[in-house]
C-alpha positions in Angstrom: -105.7 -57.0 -42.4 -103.2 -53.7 -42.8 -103.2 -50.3 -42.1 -101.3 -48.0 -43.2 -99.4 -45.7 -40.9 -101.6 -42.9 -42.1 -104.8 -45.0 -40.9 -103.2 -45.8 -37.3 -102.3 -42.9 -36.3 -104.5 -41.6 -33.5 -105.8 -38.6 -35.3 -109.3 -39.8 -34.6 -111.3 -40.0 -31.6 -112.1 -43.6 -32.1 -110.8 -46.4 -33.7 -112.1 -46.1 -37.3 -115.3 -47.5 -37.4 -114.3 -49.6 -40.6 -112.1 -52.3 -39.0 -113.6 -55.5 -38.5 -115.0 -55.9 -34.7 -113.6 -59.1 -34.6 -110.3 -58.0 -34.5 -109.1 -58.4 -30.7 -105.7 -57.3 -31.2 -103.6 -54.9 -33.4 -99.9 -56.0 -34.8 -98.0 -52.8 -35.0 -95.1 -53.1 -37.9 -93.8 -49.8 -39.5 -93.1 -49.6 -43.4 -89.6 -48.1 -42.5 -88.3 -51.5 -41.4 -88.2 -54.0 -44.1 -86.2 -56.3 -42.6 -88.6 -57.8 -40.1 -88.3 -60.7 -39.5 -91.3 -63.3 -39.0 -89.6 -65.1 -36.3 -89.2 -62.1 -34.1 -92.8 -61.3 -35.0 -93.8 -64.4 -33.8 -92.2 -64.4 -30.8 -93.7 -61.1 -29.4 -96.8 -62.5 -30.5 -96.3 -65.9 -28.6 -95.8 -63.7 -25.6 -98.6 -61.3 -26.0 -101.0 -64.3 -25.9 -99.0 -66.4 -23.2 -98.9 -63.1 -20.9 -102.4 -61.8 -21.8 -100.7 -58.5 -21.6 -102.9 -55.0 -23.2 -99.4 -54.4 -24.8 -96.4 -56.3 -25.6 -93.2 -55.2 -27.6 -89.7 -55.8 -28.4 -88.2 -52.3 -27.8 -89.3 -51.7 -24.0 -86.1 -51.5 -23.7 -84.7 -51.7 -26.9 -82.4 -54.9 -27.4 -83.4 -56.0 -30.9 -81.8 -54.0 -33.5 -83.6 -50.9 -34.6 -86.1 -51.6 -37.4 -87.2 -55.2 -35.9 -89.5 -53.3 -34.0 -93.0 -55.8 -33.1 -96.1 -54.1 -31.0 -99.3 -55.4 -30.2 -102.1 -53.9 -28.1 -105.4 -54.7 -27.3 -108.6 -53.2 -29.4 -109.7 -52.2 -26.1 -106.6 -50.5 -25.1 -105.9 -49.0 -28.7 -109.6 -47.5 -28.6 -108.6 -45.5 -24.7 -105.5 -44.2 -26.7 -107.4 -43.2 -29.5 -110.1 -41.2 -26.9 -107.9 -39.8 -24.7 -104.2 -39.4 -26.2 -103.7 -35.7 -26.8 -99.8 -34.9 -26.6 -98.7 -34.8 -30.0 -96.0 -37.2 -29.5 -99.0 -39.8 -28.3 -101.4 -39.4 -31.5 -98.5 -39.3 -34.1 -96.5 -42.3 -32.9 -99.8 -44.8 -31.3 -98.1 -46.1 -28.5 -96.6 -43.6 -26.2 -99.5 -43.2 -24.5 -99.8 -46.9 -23.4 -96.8 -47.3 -22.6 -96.2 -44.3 -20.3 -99.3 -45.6 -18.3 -97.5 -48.9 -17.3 -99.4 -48.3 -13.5 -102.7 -48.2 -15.3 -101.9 -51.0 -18.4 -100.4 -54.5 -18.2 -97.0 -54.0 -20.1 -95.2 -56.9 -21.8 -91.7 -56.8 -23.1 -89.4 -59.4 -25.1 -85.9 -59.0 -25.2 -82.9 -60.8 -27.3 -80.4 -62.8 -25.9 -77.8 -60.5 -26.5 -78.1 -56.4 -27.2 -78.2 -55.6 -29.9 -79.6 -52.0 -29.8 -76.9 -50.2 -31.3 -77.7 -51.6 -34.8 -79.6 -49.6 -36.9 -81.7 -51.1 -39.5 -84.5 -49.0 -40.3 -84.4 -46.7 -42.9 -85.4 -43.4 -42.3 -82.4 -41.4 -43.9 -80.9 -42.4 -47.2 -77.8 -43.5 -45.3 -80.1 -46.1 -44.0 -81.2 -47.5 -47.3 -77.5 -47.5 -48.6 -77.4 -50.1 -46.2 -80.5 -52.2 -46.1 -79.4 -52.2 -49.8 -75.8 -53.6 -49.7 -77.7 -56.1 -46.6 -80.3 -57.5 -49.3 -77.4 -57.6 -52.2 -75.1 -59.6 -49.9 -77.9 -62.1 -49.3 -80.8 -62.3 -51.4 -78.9 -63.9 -54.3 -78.3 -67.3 -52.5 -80.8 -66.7 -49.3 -84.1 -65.6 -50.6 -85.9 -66.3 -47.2 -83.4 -64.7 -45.1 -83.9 -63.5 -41.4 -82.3 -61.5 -38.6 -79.4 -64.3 -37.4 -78.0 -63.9 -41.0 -78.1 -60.5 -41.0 -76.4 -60.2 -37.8 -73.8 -63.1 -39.3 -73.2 -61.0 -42.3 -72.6 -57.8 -40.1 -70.3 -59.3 -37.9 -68.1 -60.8 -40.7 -68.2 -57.7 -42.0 -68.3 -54.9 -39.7 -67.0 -52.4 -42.3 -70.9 -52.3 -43.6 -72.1 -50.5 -40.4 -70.1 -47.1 -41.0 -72.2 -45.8 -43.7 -75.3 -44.8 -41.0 -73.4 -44.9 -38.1 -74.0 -41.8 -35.7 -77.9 -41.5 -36.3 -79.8 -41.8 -33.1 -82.1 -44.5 -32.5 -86.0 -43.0 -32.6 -85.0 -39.5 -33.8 -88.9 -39.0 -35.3 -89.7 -39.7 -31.6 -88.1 -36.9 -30.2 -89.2 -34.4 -32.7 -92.5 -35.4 -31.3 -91.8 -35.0 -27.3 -89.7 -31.7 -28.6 -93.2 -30.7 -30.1 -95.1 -31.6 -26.5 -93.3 -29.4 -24.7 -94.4 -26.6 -27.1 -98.1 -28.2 -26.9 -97.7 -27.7 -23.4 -96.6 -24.1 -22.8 -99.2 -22.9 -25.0 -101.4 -24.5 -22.2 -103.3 -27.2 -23.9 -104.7 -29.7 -21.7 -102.6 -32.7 -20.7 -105.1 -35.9 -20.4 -105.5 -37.3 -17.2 -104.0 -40.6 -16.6 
């Protein structure tokens, strides 16, 4: 079952009444990173079920590289966000508001062996596509079911690759947003309660 990011974010007060009740948990993947990788997916999802967690990811802290991002919350927890976010930097990116509440919510994170944070491989500017592009044309022709190790074998071989998006910062969309809450605030809208 998908949603689109237009569905998920929390403009509504509820969870839309349209998704199955039998769905216990929500697997949170973002159409601006199509090089996720099932194996990472799996992973945070092995320990989202091991830990029993209301929210696990793979970017609290960041040590994948950027656009492997994995989240998965519990209906439950989803549906409090949905009630009671109101910052805009909460309702437009889902999670914020879980994850700032790590006292009240049981926070689950997994990290890589090595950091690898400082890779960007979303694509959010077209310097980004440039290349996610030159990453599938280097390996798609003779690895159609490729996955994160050989992208990170083909970038350190050839490290060249990285300079056409290097110096963008890592969640840039994100700050907008908490740029935007300090505005919300000063005009005096209500904060939710924690």
């Amino acid at each position: 079952f998908f949603l689109s990011s237009l569905t998920f974010e929390l403009r509504h007060p509820s969870i839309p009444p349209s998704l199955p009740p039998a769905l216990p948990i929500f697997v949170r993947l973002t159409g601006d990173c199509p090089l996720a990788d099932p194996d990472v997916i799996d992973r945070v999802v092995h320990t989202h079920t091991e830990t029993q967690s209301d929210y696990t990811s793979n970017v609290h802290p960041p040590t994948w590289p950027d656009g492997l991002d994995v989240e998965i919350m519990r209906r439950d927890v989803l549906a409090t966000a949905a009630a009671q976010a109101r910052l805009p930097s909460e309702r437009e990116h889902v999670t914020p508001f879980i994850v700032s509440r790590g006292d009240r919510f049981a926070l689950s994170n997994v990290e890589t062996d090595a950091d690898r944070s400082d890779l960007r491989l979303t694509v959010d500017e077209p310097r980004d596509f440039e290349l996610v592009q030159s990453i599938y044309e280097a390996l798609l022709p003779t690895m159609p079911e490729f996955g994160i190790n050989d992208v990170l074998a083909l970038l350190d071989g050839n490290p060249q690759m990285l300079e056409v998006n290097a110096g963008i910062d890592r969640n840039e969309g994100v700050q907008r947003s908490l740029d935007q809450d300090a505005d919300f605030l000063a005009e005096g809208k209500p904060r939710n309660a924690s």
